[in-house]
Tab-separated table of C-alpha atoms in Angstrom:
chain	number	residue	atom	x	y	z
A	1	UNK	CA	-22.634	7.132	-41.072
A	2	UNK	CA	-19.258	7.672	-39.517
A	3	UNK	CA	-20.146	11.569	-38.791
A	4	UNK	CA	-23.507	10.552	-37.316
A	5	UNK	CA	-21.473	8.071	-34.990
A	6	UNK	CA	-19.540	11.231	-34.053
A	7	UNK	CA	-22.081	13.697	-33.751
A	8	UNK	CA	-23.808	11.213	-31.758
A	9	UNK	CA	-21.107	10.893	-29.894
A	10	UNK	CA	-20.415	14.443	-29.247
A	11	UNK	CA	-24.174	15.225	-28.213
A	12	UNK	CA	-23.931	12.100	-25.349
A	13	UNK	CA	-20.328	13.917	-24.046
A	14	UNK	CA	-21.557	17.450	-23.919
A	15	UNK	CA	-24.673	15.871	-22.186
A	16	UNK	CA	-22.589	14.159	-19.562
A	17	UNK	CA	-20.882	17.350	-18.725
A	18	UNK	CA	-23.433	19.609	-18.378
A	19	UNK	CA	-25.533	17.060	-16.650
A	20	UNK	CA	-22.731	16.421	-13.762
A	21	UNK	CA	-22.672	20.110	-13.627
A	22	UNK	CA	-25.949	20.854	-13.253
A	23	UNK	CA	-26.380	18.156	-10.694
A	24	UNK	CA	-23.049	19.342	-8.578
A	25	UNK	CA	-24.482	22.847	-8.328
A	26	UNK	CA	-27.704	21.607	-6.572
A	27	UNK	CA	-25.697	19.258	-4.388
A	28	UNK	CA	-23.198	21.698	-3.202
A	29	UNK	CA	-26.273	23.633	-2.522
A	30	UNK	CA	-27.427	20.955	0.032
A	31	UNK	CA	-24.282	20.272	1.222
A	32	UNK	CA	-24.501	21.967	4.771
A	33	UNK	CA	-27.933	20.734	5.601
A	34	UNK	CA	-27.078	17.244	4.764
A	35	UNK	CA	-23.539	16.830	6.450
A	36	UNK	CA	-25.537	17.907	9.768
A	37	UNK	CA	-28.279	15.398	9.380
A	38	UNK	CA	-26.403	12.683	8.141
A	39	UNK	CA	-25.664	9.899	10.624
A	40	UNK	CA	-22.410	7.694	10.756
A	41	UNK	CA	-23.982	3.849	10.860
A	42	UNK	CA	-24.169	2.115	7.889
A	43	UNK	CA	-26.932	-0.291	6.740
A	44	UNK	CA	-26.343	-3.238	4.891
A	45	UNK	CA	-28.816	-4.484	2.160
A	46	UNK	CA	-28.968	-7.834	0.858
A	47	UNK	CA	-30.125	-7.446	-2.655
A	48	UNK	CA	-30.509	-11.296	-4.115
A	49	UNK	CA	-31.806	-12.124	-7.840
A	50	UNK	CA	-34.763	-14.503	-7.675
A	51	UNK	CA	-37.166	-16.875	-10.316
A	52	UNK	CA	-39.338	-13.597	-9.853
A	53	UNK	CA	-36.610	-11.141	-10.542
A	54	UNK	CA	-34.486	-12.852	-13.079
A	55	UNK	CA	-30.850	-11.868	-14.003
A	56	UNK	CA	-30.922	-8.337	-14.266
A	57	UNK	CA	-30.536	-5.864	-11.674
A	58	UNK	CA	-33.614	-3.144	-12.038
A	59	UNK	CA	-34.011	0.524	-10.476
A	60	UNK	CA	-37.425	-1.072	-9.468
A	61	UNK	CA	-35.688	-3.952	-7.872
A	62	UNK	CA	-33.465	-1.622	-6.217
A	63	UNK	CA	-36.087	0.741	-4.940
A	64	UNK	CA	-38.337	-2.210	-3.538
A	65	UNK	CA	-34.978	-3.271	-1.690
A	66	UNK	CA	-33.973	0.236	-0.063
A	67	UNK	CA	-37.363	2.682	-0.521
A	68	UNK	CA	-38.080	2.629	3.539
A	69	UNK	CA	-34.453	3.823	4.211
A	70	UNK	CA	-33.948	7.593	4.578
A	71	UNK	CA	-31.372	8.877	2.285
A	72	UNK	CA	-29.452	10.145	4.579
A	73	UNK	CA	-28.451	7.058	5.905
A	74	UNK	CA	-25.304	5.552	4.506
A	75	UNK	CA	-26.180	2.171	2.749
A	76	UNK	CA	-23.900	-1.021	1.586
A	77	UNK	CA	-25.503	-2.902	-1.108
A	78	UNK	CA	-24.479	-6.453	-1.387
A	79	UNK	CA	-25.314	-7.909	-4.071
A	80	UNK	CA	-26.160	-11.507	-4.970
A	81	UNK	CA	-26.686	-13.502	-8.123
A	82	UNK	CA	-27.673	-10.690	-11.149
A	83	UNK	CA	-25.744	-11.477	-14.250
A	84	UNK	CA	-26.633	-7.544	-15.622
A	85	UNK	CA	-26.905	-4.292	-13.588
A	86	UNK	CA	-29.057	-2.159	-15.647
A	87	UNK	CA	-27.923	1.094	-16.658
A	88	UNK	CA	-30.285	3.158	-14.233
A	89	UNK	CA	-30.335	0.476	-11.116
A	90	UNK	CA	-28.296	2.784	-8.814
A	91	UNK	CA	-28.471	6.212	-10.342
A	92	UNK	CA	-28.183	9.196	-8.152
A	93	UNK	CA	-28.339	6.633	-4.809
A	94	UNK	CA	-27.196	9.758	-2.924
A	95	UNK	CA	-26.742	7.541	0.254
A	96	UNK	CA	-24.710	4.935	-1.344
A	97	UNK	CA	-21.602	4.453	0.317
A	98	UNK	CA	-20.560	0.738	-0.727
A	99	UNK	CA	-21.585	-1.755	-3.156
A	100	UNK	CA	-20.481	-5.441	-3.387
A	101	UNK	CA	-20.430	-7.026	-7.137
A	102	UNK	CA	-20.809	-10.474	-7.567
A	103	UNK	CA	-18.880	-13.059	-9.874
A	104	UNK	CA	-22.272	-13.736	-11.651
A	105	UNK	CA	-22.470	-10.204	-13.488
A	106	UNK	CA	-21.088	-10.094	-16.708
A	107	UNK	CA	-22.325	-6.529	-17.806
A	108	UNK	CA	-22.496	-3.117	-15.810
A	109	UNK	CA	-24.487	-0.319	-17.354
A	110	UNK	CA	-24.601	-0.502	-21.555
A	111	UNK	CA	-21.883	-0.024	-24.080
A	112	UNK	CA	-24.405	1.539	-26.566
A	113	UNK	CA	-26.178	3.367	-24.001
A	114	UNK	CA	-27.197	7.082	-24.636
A	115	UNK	CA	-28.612	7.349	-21.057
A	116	UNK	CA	-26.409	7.416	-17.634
A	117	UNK	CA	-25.098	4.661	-16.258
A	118	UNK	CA	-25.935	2.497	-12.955
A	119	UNK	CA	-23.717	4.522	-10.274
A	120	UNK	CA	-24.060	7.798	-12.169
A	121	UNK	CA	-23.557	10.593	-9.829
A	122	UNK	CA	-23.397	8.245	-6.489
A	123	UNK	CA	-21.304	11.087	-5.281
A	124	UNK	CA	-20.435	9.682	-1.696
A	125	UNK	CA	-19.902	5.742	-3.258
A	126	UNK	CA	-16.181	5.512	-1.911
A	127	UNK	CA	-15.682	1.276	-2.318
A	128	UNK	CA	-16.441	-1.009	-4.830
A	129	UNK	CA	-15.901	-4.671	-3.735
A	130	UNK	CA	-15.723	-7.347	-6.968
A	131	UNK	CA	-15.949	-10.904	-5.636
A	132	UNK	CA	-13.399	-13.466	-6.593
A	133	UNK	CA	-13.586	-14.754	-9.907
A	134	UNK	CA	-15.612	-11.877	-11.531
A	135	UNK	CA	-16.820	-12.862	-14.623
A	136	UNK	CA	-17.150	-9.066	-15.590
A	137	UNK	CA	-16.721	-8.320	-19.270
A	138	UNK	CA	-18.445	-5.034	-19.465
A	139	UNK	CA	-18.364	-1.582	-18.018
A	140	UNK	CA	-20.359	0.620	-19.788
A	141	UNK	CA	-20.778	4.264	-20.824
A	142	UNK	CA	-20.506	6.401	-17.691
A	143	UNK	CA	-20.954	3.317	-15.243
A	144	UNK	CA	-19.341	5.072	-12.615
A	145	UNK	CA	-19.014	8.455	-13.683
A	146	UNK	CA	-19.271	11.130	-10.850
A	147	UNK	CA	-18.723	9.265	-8.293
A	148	UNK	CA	-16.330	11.918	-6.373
A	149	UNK	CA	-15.567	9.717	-3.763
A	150	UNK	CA	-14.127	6.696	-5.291
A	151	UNK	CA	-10.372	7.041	-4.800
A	152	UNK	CA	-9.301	3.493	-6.221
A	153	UNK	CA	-10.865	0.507	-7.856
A	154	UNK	CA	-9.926	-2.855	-8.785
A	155	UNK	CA	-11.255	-3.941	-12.209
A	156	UNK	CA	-11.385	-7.545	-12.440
A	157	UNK	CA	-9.043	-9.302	-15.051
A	158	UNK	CA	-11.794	-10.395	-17.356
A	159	UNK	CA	-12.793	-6.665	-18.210
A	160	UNK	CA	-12.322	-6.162	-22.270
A	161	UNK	CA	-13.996	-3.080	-22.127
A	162	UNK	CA	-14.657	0.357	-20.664
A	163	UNK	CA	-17.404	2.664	-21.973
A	164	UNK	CA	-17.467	6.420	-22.666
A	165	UNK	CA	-17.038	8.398	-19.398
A	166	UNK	CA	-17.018	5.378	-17.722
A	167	UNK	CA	-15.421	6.457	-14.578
A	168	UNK	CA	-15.195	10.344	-15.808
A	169	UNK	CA	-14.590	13.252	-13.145
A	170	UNK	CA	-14.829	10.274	-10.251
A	171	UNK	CA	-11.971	10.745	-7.464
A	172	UNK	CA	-9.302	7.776	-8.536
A	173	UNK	CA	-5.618	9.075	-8.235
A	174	UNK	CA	-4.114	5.643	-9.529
A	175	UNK	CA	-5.378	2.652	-12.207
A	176	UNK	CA	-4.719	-0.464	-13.632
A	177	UNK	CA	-6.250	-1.401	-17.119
A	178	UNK	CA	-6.151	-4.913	-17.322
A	179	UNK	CA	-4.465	-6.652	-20.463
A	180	UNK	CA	-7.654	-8.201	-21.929
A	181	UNK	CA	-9.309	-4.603	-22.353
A	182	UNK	CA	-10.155	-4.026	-26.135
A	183	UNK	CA	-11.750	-0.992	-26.239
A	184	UNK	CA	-11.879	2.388	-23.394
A	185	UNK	CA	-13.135	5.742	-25.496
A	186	UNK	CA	-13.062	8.316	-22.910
A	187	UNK	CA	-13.146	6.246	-19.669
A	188	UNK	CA	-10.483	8.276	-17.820
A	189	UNK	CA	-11.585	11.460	-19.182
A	190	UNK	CA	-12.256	14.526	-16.508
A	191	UNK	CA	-10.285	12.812	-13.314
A	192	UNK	CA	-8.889	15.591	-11.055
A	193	UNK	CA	-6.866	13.629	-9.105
A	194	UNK	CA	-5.642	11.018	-11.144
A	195	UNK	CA	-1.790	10.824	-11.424
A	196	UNK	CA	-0.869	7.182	-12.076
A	197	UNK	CA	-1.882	4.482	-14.833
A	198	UNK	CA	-0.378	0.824	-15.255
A	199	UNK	CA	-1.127	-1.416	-18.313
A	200	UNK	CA	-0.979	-4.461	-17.312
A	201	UNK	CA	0.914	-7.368	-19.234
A	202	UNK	CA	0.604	-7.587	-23.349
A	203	UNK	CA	-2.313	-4.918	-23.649
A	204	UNK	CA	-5.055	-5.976	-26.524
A	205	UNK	CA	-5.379	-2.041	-27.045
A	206	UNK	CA	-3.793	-2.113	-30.197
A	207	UNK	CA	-3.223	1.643	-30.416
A	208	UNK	CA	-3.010	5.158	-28.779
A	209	UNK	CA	-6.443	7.174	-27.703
A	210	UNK	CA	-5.264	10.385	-26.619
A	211	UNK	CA	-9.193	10.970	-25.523
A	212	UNK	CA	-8.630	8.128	-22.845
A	213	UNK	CA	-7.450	10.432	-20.165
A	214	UNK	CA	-8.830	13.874	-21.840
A	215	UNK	CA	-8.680	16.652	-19.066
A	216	UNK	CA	-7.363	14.642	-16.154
A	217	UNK	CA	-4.735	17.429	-16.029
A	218	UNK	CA	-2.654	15.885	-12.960
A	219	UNK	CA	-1.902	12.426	-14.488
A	220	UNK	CA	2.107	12.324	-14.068
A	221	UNK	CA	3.135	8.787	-15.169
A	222	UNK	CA	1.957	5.728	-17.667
A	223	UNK	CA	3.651	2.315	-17.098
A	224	UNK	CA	3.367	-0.413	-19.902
A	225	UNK	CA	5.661	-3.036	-20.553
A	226	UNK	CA	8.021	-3.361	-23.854
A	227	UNK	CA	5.818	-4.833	-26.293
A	228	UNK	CA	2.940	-3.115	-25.250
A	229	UNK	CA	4.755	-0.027	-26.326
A	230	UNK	CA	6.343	-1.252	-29.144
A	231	UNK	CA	3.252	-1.967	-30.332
A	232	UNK	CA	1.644	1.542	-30.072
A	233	UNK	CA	4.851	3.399	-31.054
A	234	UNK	CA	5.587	5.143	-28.194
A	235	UNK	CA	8.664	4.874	-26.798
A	236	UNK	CA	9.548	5.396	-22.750
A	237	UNK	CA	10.370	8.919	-21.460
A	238	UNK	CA	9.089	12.636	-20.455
A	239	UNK	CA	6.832	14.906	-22.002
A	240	UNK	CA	4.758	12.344	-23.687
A	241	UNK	CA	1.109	13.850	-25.179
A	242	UNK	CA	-0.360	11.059	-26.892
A	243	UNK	CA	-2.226	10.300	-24.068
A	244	UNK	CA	-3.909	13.242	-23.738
A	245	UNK	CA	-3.529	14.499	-20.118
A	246	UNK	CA	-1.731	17.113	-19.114
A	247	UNK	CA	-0.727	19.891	-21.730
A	248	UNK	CA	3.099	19.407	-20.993
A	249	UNK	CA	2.215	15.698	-21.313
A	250	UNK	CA	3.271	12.648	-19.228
A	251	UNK	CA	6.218	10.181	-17.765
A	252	UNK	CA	6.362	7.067	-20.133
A	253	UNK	CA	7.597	4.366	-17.961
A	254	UNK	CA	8.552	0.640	-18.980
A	255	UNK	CA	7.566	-2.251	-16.841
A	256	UNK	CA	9.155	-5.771	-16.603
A	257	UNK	CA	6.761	-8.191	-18.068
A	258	UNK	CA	5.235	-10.518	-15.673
A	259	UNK	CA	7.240	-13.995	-15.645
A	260	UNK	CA	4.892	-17.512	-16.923
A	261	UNK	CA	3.829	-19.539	-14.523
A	262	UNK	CA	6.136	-22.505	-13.720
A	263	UNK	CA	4.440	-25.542	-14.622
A	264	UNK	CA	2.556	-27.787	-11.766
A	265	UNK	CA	4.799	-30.985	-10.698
A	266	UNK	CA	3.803	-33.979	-11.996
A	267	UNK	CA	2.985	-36.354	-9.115
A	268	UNK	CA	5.396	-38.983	-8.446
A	269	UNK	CA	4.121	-42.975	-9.390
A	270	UNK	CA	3.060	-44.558	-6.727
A	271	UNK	CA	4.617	-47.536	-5.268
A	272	UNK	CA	3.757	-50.743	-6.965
């Protein structure tokens, strides 16, 4: 079973690749024609969950939202009340530019998926906007990946975990992984430009990928705190290649762990 997983595994990665090839070639191709046409204004669409729609967040439902608008005019999607975006509901959205997320959804894409994921090759997508108190727990296999454009991203505290290729060959050059993150397979993998990853806090990964950040040759330095590095091993310093990364490997490090919150005054008794 375990060498199925793998295989499985293997075939879904190789398919990734060759599918964000395949679909750079034909954009570069169109490049030119596109970067003349394209106007600078940006349209904003409202896309709200209804008794009609329910709580996830279709390619259907997204098409019946934006299918008038040419796509070569630069779209915001807001969203408003989905608890799931379905792996497909933004694939490809050439025209995509922004999207706003919530603090209803819970999922993004599928952890098991064998398919793409919901921003999959939104190639000019360059902010992703989580509203307060995201209840986000999942980002699934390749939620984001391709997304060339997206230079940073703030994943919400409540994240425990990141699928395969979830953000692969997208345009970050820095990242925090939140503490609460369980699991991340190759969710860094293929990143040109990344140079820069914190761990934040105690991290519940309880051990060393060194598929994480496979072939994002420019990361330079990991920061963790103490225990999260005592309790993969690793100790701070250069040259470190259990991450995966560069060949020559990476800078290693420590941060100060953040201080508890001082406790709320208890309110003075009032006057008898």
């Amino acid at each position: 079973m375990d060498g199925f997983k793998k295989a499985a595994k293997s075939i879904l990665r190789n398919a990734i690749v060759k599918t964000l090839n395949e679909i750079e070639k034909d954009n570069l191709e169109k490049t030119d024609v596109v970067s003349r046409e394209a106007p600078t204004t940006v349209t904003t669409v409202t896309i709200s969950a209804t008794s009609a729609t329910g709580g996830i967040l279709t390619k259907d439902i997204v098409k019946s939202n934006i299918g008038g608008i040419s796509n070569t005019t630069p779209i915001s999607v807001v969203i408003e009340g989905f608890e799931v975006i379905d792996e497909t509901a933004f694939h490809g959205l050439s025209n995509l530019v922004q999207v706003t997320i919530p603090n209803t959804v819970t999922t993004i894409g599928a952890p098991a998926s064998r398919g793409l994921g919901p921003f999959f090759m939104c190639r000019k997508l360059n902010k992703v906007i989580f509203e307060e108190n995201s209840q986000l727990t999942i980002i699934g296999n390749t939620a984001f990946s391709g997304c060339s454009a997206l230079k940073s991203i703030t994943i919400p505290p409540t994240v425990t975990y990141i699928g395969l290729g979830a953000f692969q060959s997208t345009g970050l050059t820095s990242i925090t992984i939140p503490p609460l993150v369980t699991t991340m397979n190759e969710g860094f993998s293929y990143c040109p430009d990344l140079e820069t990853v914190t761990f934040k806090g105690n991290s519940a990964l309880t051990s060393v990928n060194n598929q994480w950040f496979k072939s994002s040759t420019n990361l330079k330095t990991i920061y963790a705190t103490p225990a999260t590095l005592k309790k993969w091993g690793i100790e701070a310093g250069e040259n470190n290649k259990s991450f995966g990364g560069p060949d020559d490997g990476v800078t290693i490090i420590e941060t100060e762990p953040e201080p508890e919150p001082e406790p709320e005054p208890e309110p003075e008794p009032e006057p008898e």
